């Protein structure tokens, strides 16, 4: 946070802090922890204090001994990565559901022979590994992950729209 924002926040120390103020502070504290300015214990203590902060003055006090080096792009990239991670987890959860159904069928049929549900699991794991590499690898490509997730969503919406049109035509007959 810049120095003028710190000064204006301290000038209005009695104003109530919002949830967004608290989250912004926690993002900054996390960046300072990653940079080595705070220990994990200090980060945890300040995070707890941030969640209980009531005023802008309380929040300013938690960052008063830290430099204002955290840049908006770093915070924005961290938030984008977290959002993409959640989207990947949701999509993987759906695929994992299909795998669990296959395991249930295999178990219900007596669990004899080869464990064939593994053939459902392999593509899921390969896609997950590829997307995780694109998201967290050395040359992280957040745009490629987001484009892939958007493409999948568009396909899913197109299928659903086609099905609803089909149903509507069937009902109109």
mmCIF file with all atom_site columns, C-alpha atoms in Angstrom:
data_model
loop_
_atom_site.group_PDB
_atom_site.id
_atom_site.type_symbol
_atom_site.label_atom_id
_atom_site.label_alt_id
_atom_site.label_comp_id
_atom_site.label_asym_id
_atom_site.label_entity_id
_atom_site.label_seq_id
_atom_site.pdbx_PDB_ins_code
_atom_site.Cartn_x
_atom_site.Cartn_y
_atom_site.Cartn_z
_atom_site.occupancy
_atom_site.B_iso_or_equiv
_atom_site.pdbx_formal_charge
_atom_site.auth_seq_id
_atom_site.auth_comp_id
_atom_site.auth_asym_id
_atom_site.auth_atom_id
_atom_site.pdbx_PDB_model_num
ATOM 1   C CA . UNK A 1 1   ? 0.000   0.000   0.000   1.00 0.00 ? 1   UNK A CA 1
ATOM 2   C CA . UNK A 1 2   ? 1.400   3.421   -0.840  1.00 0.00 ? 2   UNK A CA 1
ATOM 3   C CA . UNK A 1 3   ? 2.460   5.936   1.770   1.00 0.00 ? 3   UNK A CA 1
ATOM 4   C CA . UNK A 1 4   ? -0.397  8.387   0.996   1.00 0.00 ? 4   UNK A CA 1
ATOM 5   C CA . UNK A 1 5   ? -2.944  5.607   1.452   1.00 0.00 ? 5   UNK A CA 1
ATOM 6   C CA . UNK A 1 6   ? -1.301  4.750   4.771   1.00 0.00 ? 6   UNK A CA 1
ATOM 7   C CA . UNK A 1 7   ? -1.466  8.394   5.834   1.00 0.00 ? 7   UNK A CA 1
ATOM 8   C CA . UNK A 1 8   ? -5.113  8.722   4.837   1.00 0.00 ? 8   UNK A CA 1
ATOM 9   C CA . UNK A 1 9   ? -5.927  5.462   6.626   1.00 0.00 ? 9   UNK A CA 1
ATOM 10  C CA . UNK A 1 10  ? -4.183  6.653   9.779   1.00 0.00 ? 10  UNK A CA 1
ATOM 11  C CA . UNK A 1 11  ? -5.956  10.023  9.474   1.00 0.00 ? 11  UNK A CA 1
ATOM 12  C CA . UNK A 1 12  ? -9.230  8.128   9.555   1.00 0.00 ? 12  UNK A CA 1
ATOM 13  C CA . UNK A 1 13  ? -8.162  5.619   12.181  1.00 0.00 ? 13  UNK A CA 1
ATOM 14  C CA . UNK A 1 14  ? -11.600 5.511   13.763  1.00 0.00 ? 14  UNK A CA 1
ATOM 15  C CA . UNK A 1 15  ? -13.410 4.446   10.577  1.00 0.00 ? 15  UNK A CA 1
ATOM 16  C CA . UNK A 1 16  ? -14.737 0.896   10.645  1.00 0.00 ? 16  UNK A CA 1
ATOM 17  C CA . UNK A 1 17  ? -12.720 -1.649  8.668   1.00 0.00 ? 17  UNK A CA 1
ATOM 18  C CA . UNK A 1 18  ? -14.469 -3.631  5.942   1.00 0.00 ? 18  UNK A CA 1
ATOM 19  C CA . UNK A 1 19  ? -14.006 -7.294  5.059   1.00 0.00 ? 19  UNK A CA 1
ATOM 20  C CA . UNK A 1 20  ? -12.265 -6.158  1.856   1.00 0.00 ? 20  UNK A CA 1
ATOM 21  C CA . UNK A 1 21  ? -9.778  -4.132  3.961   1.00 0.00 ? 21  UNK A CA 1
ATOM 22  C CA . UNK A 1 22  ? -9.038  -7.199  6.061   1.00 0.00 ? 22  UNK A CA 1
ATOM 23  C CA . UNK A 1 23  ? -8.591  -9.454  3.018   1.00 0.00 ? 23  UNK A CA 1
ATOM 24  C CA . UNK A 1 24  ? -6.297  -6.908  1.359   1.00 0.00 ? 24  UNK A CA 1
ATOM 25  C CA . UNK A 1 25  ? -4.169  -6.783  4.521   1.00 0.00 ? 25  UNK A CA 1
ATOM 26  C CA . UNK A 1 26  ? -3.970  -10.576 4.694   1.00 0.00 ? 26  UNK A CA 1
ATOM 27  C CA . UNK A 1 27  ? -2.856  -10.695 1.034   1.00 0.00 ? 27  UNK A CA 1
ATOM 28  C CA . UNK A 1 28  ? -0.135  -8.150  1.846   1.00 0.00 ? 28  UNK A CA 1
ATOM 29  C CA . UNK A 1 29  ? 0.944   -10.073 4.950   1.00 0.00 ? 29  UNK A CA 1
ATOM 30  C CA . UNK A 1 30  ? 1.163   -13.256 2.900   1.00 0.00 ? 30  UNK A CA 1
ATOM 31  C CA . UNK A 1 31  ? 3.391   -11.511 0.347   1.00 0.00 ? 31  UNK A CA 1
ATOM 32  C CA . UNK A 1 32  ? 5.633   -10.220 3.132   1.00 0.00 ? 32  UNK A CA 1
ATOM 33  C CA . UNK A 1 33  ? 5.819   -13.730 4.587   1.00 0.00 ? 33  UNK A CA 1
ATOM 34  C CA . UNK A 1 34  ? 6.832   -15.145 1.211   1.00 0.00 ? 34  UNK A CA 1
ATOM 35  C CA . UNK A 1 35  ? 9.453   -12.387 0.914   1.00 0.00 ? 35  UNK A CA 1
ATOM 36  C CA . UNK A 1 36  ? 10.842  -13.445 4.322   1.00 0.00 ? 36  UNK A CA 1
ATOM 37  C CA . UNK A 1 37  ? 9.902   -10.323 6.274   1.00 0.00 ? 37  UNK A CA 1
ATOM 38  C CA . UNK A 1 38  ? 7.530   -12.225 8.563   1.00 0.00 ? 38  UNK A CA 1
ATOM 39  C CA . UNK A 1 39  ? 7.831   -15.662 10.098  1.00 0.00 ? 39  UNK A CA 1
ATOM 40  C CA . UNK A 1 40  ? 4.974   -18.104 9.829   1.00 0.00 ? 40  UNK A CA 1
ATOM 41  C CA . UNK A 1 41  ? 4.103   -17.503 13.467  1.00 0.00 ? 41  UNK A CA 1
ATOM 42  C CA . UNK A 1 42  ? 4.039   -13.724 12.962  1.00 0.00 ? 42  UNK A CA 1
ATOM 43  C CA . UNK A 1 43  ? 1.885   -14.176 9.874   1.00 0.00 ? 43  UNK A CA 1
ATOM 44  C CA . UNK A 1 44  ? -0.606  -16.329 11.807  1.00 0.00 ? 44  UNK A CA 1
ATOM 45  C CA . UNK A 1 45  ? -0.727  -13.846 14.701  1.00 0.00 ? 45  UNK A CA 1
ATOM 46  C CA . UNK A 1 46  ? -1.262  -10.881 12.387  1.00 0.00 ? 46  UNK A CA 1
ATOM 47  C CA . UNK A 1 47  ? -3.852  -12.772 10.364  1.00 0.00 ? 47  UNK A CA 1
ATOM 48  C CA . UNK A 1 48  ? -5.854  -13.484 13.509  1.00 0.00 ? 48  UNK A CA 1
ATOM 49  C CA . UNK A 1 49  ? -5.497  -9.846  14.529  1.00 0.00 ? 49  UNK A CA 1
ATOM 50  C CA . UNK A 1 50  ? -6.604  -8.763  11.035  1.00 0.00 ? 50  UNK A CA 1
ATOM 51  C CA . UNK A 1 51  ? -9.802  -10.789 11.285  1.00 0.00 ? 51  UNK A CA 1
ATOM 52  C CA . UNK A 1 52  ? -10.563 -9.179  14.654  1.00 0.00 ? 52  UNK A CA 1
ATOM 53  C CA . UNK A 1 53  ? -9.599  -5.637  13.552  1.00 0.00 ? 53  UNK A CA 1
ATOM 54  C CA . UNK A 1 54  ? -12.510 -3.238  13.892  1.00 0.00 ? 54  UNK A CA 1
ATOM 55  C CA . UNK A 1 55  ? -11.076 0.053   12.612  1.00 0.00 ? 55  UNK A CA 1
ATOM 56  C CA . UNK A 1 56  ? -8.763  1.304   9.885   1.00 0.00 ? 56  UNK A CA 1
ATOM 57  C CA . UNK A 1 57  ? -6.337  2.225   12.673  1.00 0.00 ? 57  UNK A CA 1
ATOM 58  C CA . UNK A 1 58  ? -6.185  -1.405  13.804  1.00 0.00 ? 58  UNK A CA 1
ATOM 59  C CA . UNK A 1 59  ? -5.364  -2.467  10.264  1.00 0.00 ? 59  UNK A CA 1
ATOM 60  C CA . UNK A 1 60  ? -2.763  0.289   9.829   1.00 0.00 ? 60  UNK A CA 1
ATOM 61  C CA . UNK A 1 61  ? -1.057  -0.821  13.063  1.00 0.00 ? 61  UNK A CA 1
ATOM 62  C CA . UNK A 1 62  ? -0.668  -4.374  11.688  1.00 0.00 ? 62  UNK A CA 1
ATOM 63  C CA . UNK A 1 63  ? 1.237   -3.123  8.642   1.00 0.00 ? 63  UNK A CA 1
ATOM 64  C CA . UNK A 1 64  ? 3.057   -0.193  10.245  1.00 0.00 ? 64  UNK A CA 1
ATOM 65  C CA . UNK A 1 65  ? 6.486   -1.910  10.425  1.00 0.00 ? 65  UNK A CA 1
ATOM 66  C CA . UNK A 1 66  ? 6.352   -3.376  6.902   1.00 0.00 ? 66  UNK A CA 1
ATOM 67  C CA . UNK A 1 67  ? 7.467   -1.705  3.662   1.00 0.00 ? 67  UNK A CA 1
ATOM 68  C CA . UNK A 1 68  ? 4.829   -0.907  1.067   1.00 0.00 ? 68  UNK A CA 1
ATOM 69  C CA . UNK A 1 69  ? 6.446   -3.136  -1.557  1.00 0.00 ? 69  UNK A CA 1
ATOM 70  C CA . UNK A 1 70  ? 3.523   -5.406  -2.298  1.00 0.00 ? 70  UNK A CA 1
ATOM 71  C CA . UNK A 1 71  ? 2.357   -4.471  -5.749  1.00 0.00 ? 71  UNK A CA 1
ATOM 72  C CA . UNK A 1 72  ? -1.162  -4.724  -7.061  1.00 0.00 ? 72  UNK A CA 1
ATOM 73  C CA . UNK A 1 73  ? -0.132  -7.037  -9.941  1.00 0.00 ? 73  UNK A CA 1
ATOM 74  C CA . UNK A 1 74  ? 1.330   -9.568  -7.476  1.00 0.00 ? 74  UNK A CA 1
ATOM 75  C CA . UNK A 1 75  ? -1.856  -9.579  -5.431  1.00 0.00 ? 75  UNK A CA 1
ATOM 76  C CA . UNK A 1 76  ? -4.009  -9.733  -8.565  1.00 0.00 ? 76  UNK A CA 1
ATOM 77  C CA . UNK A 1 77  ? -2.001  -12.665 -9.921  1.00 0.00 ? 77  UNK A CA 1
ATOM 78  C CA . UNK A 1 78  ? -2.305  -14.501 -6.602  1.00 0.00 ? 78  UNK A CA 1
ATOM 79  C CA . UNK A 1 79  ? -6.070  -13.974 -6.585  1.00 0.00 ? 79  UNK A CA 1
ATOM 80  C CA . UNK A 1 80  ? -6.377  -15.092 -10.208 1.00 0.00 ? 80  UNK A CA 1
ATOM 81  C CA . UNK A 1 81  ? -4.339  -18.221 -9.489  1.00 0.00 ? 81  UNK A CA 1
ATOM 82  C CA . UNK A 1 82  ? -6.554  -18.989 -6.467  1.00 0.00 ? 82  UNK A CA 1
ATOM 83  C CA . UNK A 1 83  ? -9.693  -18.517 -8.569  1.00 0.00 ? 83  UNK A CA 1
ATOM 84  C CA . UNK A 1 84  ? -8.362  -20.808 -11.313 1.00 0.00 ? 84  UNK A CA 1
ATOM 85  C CA . UNK A 1 85  ? -7.370  -23.393 -8.690  1.00 0.00 ? 85  UNK A CA 1
ATOM 86  C CA . UNK A 1 86  ? -10.954 -23.377 -7.359  1.00 0.00 ? 86  UNK A CA 1
ATOM 87  C CA . UNK A 1 87  ? -12.360 -23.774 -10.871 1.00 0.00 ? 87  UNK A CA 1
ATOM 88  C CA . UNK A 1 88  ? -9.993  -26.682 -11.551 1.00 0.00 ? 88  UNK A CA 1
ATOM 89  C CA . UNK A 1 89  ? -10.972 -28.330 -8.283  1.00 0.00 ? 89  UNK A CA 1
ATOM 90  C CA . UNK A 1 90  ? -14.669 -28.005 -9.166  1.00 0.00 ? 90  UNK A CA 1
ATOM 91  C CA . UNK A 1 91  ? -14.176 -29.524 -12.594 1.00 0.00 ? 91  UNK A CA 1
ATOM 92  C CA . UNK A 1 92  ? -11.979 -32.291 -11.240 1.00 0.00 ? 92  UNK A CA 1
ATOM 93  C CA . UNK A 1 93  ? -14.597 -32.979 -8.586  1.00 0.00 ? 93  UNK A CA 1
ATOM 94  C CA . UNK A 1 94  ? -17.154 -33.668 -11.308 1.00 0.00 ? 94  UNK A CA 1
ATOM 95  C CA . UNK A 1 95  ? -14.775 -36.011 -13.098 1.00 0.00 ? 95  UNK A CA 1
ATOM 96  C CA . UNK A 1 96  ? -13.889 -37.693 -9.823  1.00 0.00 ? 96  UNK A CA 1
ATOM 97  C CA . UNK A 1 97  ? -17.619 -38.276 -9.337  1.00 0.00 ? 97  UNK A CA 1
ATOM 98  C CA . UNK A 1 98  ? -17.705 -40.250 -12.596 1.00 0.00 ? 98  UNK A CA 1
ATOM 99  C CA . UNK A 1 99  ? -14.724 -42.273 -11.400 1.00 0.00 ? 99  UNK A CA 1
ATOM 100 C CA . UNK A 1 100 ? -16.478 -43.042 -8.097  1.00 0.00 ? 100 UNK A CA 1
ATOM 101 C CA . UNK A 1 101 ? -19.591 -44.197 -9.957  1.00 0.00 ? 101 UNK A CA 1
ATOM 102 C CA . UNK A 1 102 ? -17.406 -46.553 -12.007 1.00 0.00 ? 102 UNK A CA 1
ATOM 103 C CA . UNK A 1 103 ? -15.768 -47.886 -8.828  1.00 0.00 ? 103 UNK A CA 1
ATOM 104 C CA . UNK A 1 104 ? -19.239 -48.443 -7.317  1.00 0.00 ? 104 UNK A CA 1
ATOM 105 C CA . UNK A 1 105 ? -20.321 -50.369 -10.438 1.00 0.00 ? 105 UNK A CA 1
ATOM 106 C CA . UNK A 1 106 ? -17.133 -52.426 -10.313 1.00 0.00 ? 106 UNK A CA 1
ATOM 107 C CA . UNK A 1 107 ? -17.696 -53.205 -6.622  1.00 0.00 ? 107 UNK A CA 1
ATOM 108 C CA . UNK A 1 108 ? -21.396 -53.982 -7.149  1.00 0.00 ? 108 UNK A CA 1
ATOM 109 C CA . UNK A 1 109 ? -20.520 -56.403 -9.930  1.00 0.00 ? 109 UNK A CA 1
ATOM 110 C CA . UNK A 1 110 ? -18.370 -58.416 -7.539  1.00 0.00 ? 110 UNK A CA 1
ATOM 111 C CA . UNK A 1 111 ? -15.017 -56.662 -7.920  1.00 0.00 ? 111 UNK A CA 1
ATOM 112 C CA . UNK A 1 112 ? -13.754 -59.522 -10.043 1.00 0.00 ? 112 UNK A CA 1
ATOM 113 C CA . UNK A 1 113 ? -11.020 -59.226 -12.601 1.00 0.00 ? 113 UNK A CA 1
ATOM 114 C CA . UNK A 1 114 ? -9.010  -56.205 -13.524 1.00 0.00 ? 114 UNK A CA 1
ATOM 115 C CA . UNK A 1 115 ? -9.750  -52.859 -11.859 1.00 0.00 ? 115 UNK A CA 1
ATOM 116 C CA . UNK A 1 116 ? -11.166 -51.278 -15.040 1.00 0.00 ? 116 UNK A CA 1
ATOM 117 C CA . UNK A 1 117 ? -12.200 -47.932 -13.443 1.00 0.00 ? 117 UNK A CA 1
ATOM 118 C CA . UNK A 1 118 ? -8.510  -47.012 -13.563 1.00 0.00 ? 118 UNK A CA 1
ATOM 119 C CA . UNK A 1 119 ? -9.043  -46.317 -17.294 1.00 0.00 ? 119 UNK A CA 1
ATOM 120 C CA . UNK A 1 120 ? -11.479 -43.582 -16.296 1.00 0.00 ? 120 UNK A CA 1
ATOM 121 C CA . UNK A 1 121 ? -9.041  -42.226 -13.716 1.00 0.00 ? 121 UNK A CA 1
ATOM 122 C CA . UNK A 1 122 ? -5.989  -41.994 -16.010 1.00 0.00 ? 122 UNK A CA 1
ATOM 123 C CA . UNK A 1 123 ? -7.331  -39.218 -18.311 1.00 0.00 ? 123 UNK A CA 1
ATOM 124 C CA . UNK A 1 124 ? -8.580  -37.308 -15.269 1.00 0.00 ? 124 UNK A CA 1
ATOM 125 C CA . UNK A 1 125 ? -5.128  -37.449 -13.668 1.00 0.00 ? 125 UNK A CA 1
ATOM 126 C CA . UNK A 1 126 ? -3.393  -36.478 -16.918 1.00 0.00 ? 126 UNK A CA 1
ATOM 127 C CA . UNK A 1 127 ? -5.604  -33.403 -17.354 1.00 0.00 ? 127 UNK A CA 1
ATOM 128 C CA . UNK A 1 128 ? -5.141  -32.495 -13.703 1.00 0.00 ? 128 UNK A CA 1
ATOM 129 C CA . UNK A 1 129 ? -1.351  -32.842 -13.990 1.00 0.00 ? 129 UNK A CA 1
ATOM 130 C CA . UNK A 1 130 ? -1.258  -30.729 -17.164 1.00 0.00 ? 130 UNK A CA 1
ATOM 131 C CA . UNK A 1 131 ? -3.394  -27.972 -15.667 1.00 0.00 ? 131 UNK A CA 1
ATOM 132 C CA . UNK A 1 132 ? -1.481  -28.024 -12.385 1.00 0.00 ? 132 UNK A CA 1
ATOM 133 C CA . UNK A 1 133 ? 1.777   -27.691 -14.311 1.00 0.00 ? 133 UNK A CA 1
ATOM 134 C CA . UNK A 1 134 ? 0.340   -24.778 -16.313 1.00 0.00 ? 134 UNK A CA 1
ATOM 135 C CA . UNK A 1 135 ? -0.891  -23.166 -13.097 1.00 0.00 ? 135 UNK A CA 1
ATOM 136 C CA . UNK A 1 136 ? 2.095   -23.735 -10.770 1.00 0.00 ? 136 UNK A CA 1
ATOM 137 C CA . UNK A 1 137 ? 4.980   -24.848 -12.995 1.00 0.00 ? 137 UNK A CA 1
ATOM 138 C CA . UNK A 1 138 ? 8.116   -22.818 -13.698 1.00 0.00 ? 138 UNK A CA 1
ATOM 139 C CA . UNK A 1 139 ? 6.542   -21.198 -16.767 1.00 0.00 ? 139 UNK A CA 1
ATOM 140 C CA . UNK A 1 140 ? 3.035   -20.870 -15.350 1.00 0.00 ? 140 UNK A CA 1
ATOM 141 C CA . UNK A 1 141 ? 0.540   -20.003 -18.084 1.00 0.00 ? 141 UNK A CA 1
ATOM 142 C CA . UNK A 1 142 ? -2.586  -18.756 -16.339 1.00 0.00 ? 142 UNK A CA 1
ATOM 143 C CA . UNK A 1 143 ? -4.068  -17.603 -19.647 1.00 0.00 ? 143 UNK A CA 1
ATOM 144 C CA . UNK A 1 144 ? -3.876  -21.127 -21.109 1.00 0.00 ? 144 UNK A CA 1
ATOM 145 C CA . UNK A 1 145 ? -5.535  -22.642 -18.035 1.00 0.00 ? 145 UNK A CA 1
ATOM 146 C CA . UNK A 1 146 ? -8.273  -20.016 -18.066 1.00 0.00 ? 146 UNK A CA 1
ATOM 147 C CA . UNK A 1 147 ? -8.838  -20.440 -21.823 1.00 0.00 ? 147 UNK A CA 1
ATOM 148 C CA . UNK A 1 148 ? -9.091  -24.206 -21.390 1.00 0.00 ? 148 UNK A CA 1
ATOM 149 C CA . UNK A 1 149 ? -11.588 -23.857 -18.524 1.00 0.00 ? 149 UNK A CA 1
ATOM 150 C CA . UNK A 1 150 ? -13.622 -21.320 -20.528 1.00 0.00 ? 150 UNK A CA 1
ATOM 151 C CA . UNK A 1 151 ? -13.642 -23.621 -23.568 1.00 0.00 ? 151 UNK A CA 1
ATOM 152 C CA . UNK A 1 152 ? -14.939 -26.488 -21.437 1.00 0.00 ? 152 UNK A CA 1
ATOM 153 C CA . UNK A 1 153 ? -17.632 -24.251 -19.932 1.00 0.00 ? 153 UNK A CA 1
ATOM 154 C CA . UNK A 1 154 ? -18.748 -23.086 -23.388 1.00 0.00 ? 154 UNK A CA 1
ATOM 155 C CA . UNK A 1 155 ? -19.007 -26.690 -24.618 1.00 0.00 ? 155 UNK A CA 1
ATOM 156 C CA . UNK A 1 156 ? -21.017 -27.629 -21.547 1.00 0.00 ? 156 UNK A CA 1
ATOM 157 C CA . UNK A 1 157 ? -23.351 -24.647 -22.006 1.00 0.00 ? 157 UNK A CA 1
ATOM 158 C CA . UNK A 1 158 ? -23.782 -25.445 -25.713 1.00 0.00 ? 158 UNK A CA 1
ATOM 159 C CA . UNK A 1 159 ? -24.746 -29.033 -24.847 1.00 0.00 ? 159 UNK A CA 1
ATOM 160 C CA . UNK A 1 160 ? -27.191 -27.846 -22.198 1.00 0.00 ? 160 UNK A CA 1
ATOM 161 C CA . UNK A 1 161 ? -28.699 -25.255 -24.556 1.00 0.00 ? 161 UNK A CA 1
ATOM 162 C CA . UNK A 1 162 ? -29.072 -27.888 -27.266 1.00 0.00 ? 162 UNK A CA 1
ATOM 163 C CA . UNK A 1 163 ? -30.788 -30.229 -24.826 1.00 0.00 ? 163 UNK A CA 1
ATOM 164 C CA . UNK A 1 164 ? -33.188 -27.543 -23.637 1.00 0.00 ? 164 UNK A CA 1
ATOM 165 C CA . UNK A 1 165 ? -34.073 -26.624 -27.250 1.00 0.00 ? 165 UNK A CA 1
ATOM 166 C CA . UNK A 1 166 ? -34.652 -30.304 -27.977 1.00 0.00 ? 166 UNK A CA 1
ATOM 167 C CA . UNK A 1 167 ? -36.928 -30.612 -24.950 1.00 0.00 ? 167 UNK A CA 1
ATOM 168 C CA . UNK A 1 168 ? -38.837 -27.475 -25.943 1.00 0.00 ? 168 UNK A CA 1
ATOM 169 C CA . UNK A 1 169 ? -39.375 -28.812 -29.481 1.00 0.00 ? 169 UNK A CA 1
ATOM 170 C CA . UNK A 1 170 ? -40.524 -32.117 -28.041 1.00 0.00 ? 170 UNK A CA 1
ATOM 171 C CA . UNK A 1 171 ? -42.985 -30.380 -25.692 1.00 0.00 ? 171 UNK A CA 1
ATOM 172 C CA . UNK A 1 172 ? -44.373 -28.206 -28.503 1.00 0.00 ? 172 UNK A CA 1
ATOM 173 C CA . UNK A 1 173 ? -45.307 -31.241 -30.621 1.00 0.00 ? 173 UNK A CA 1
#
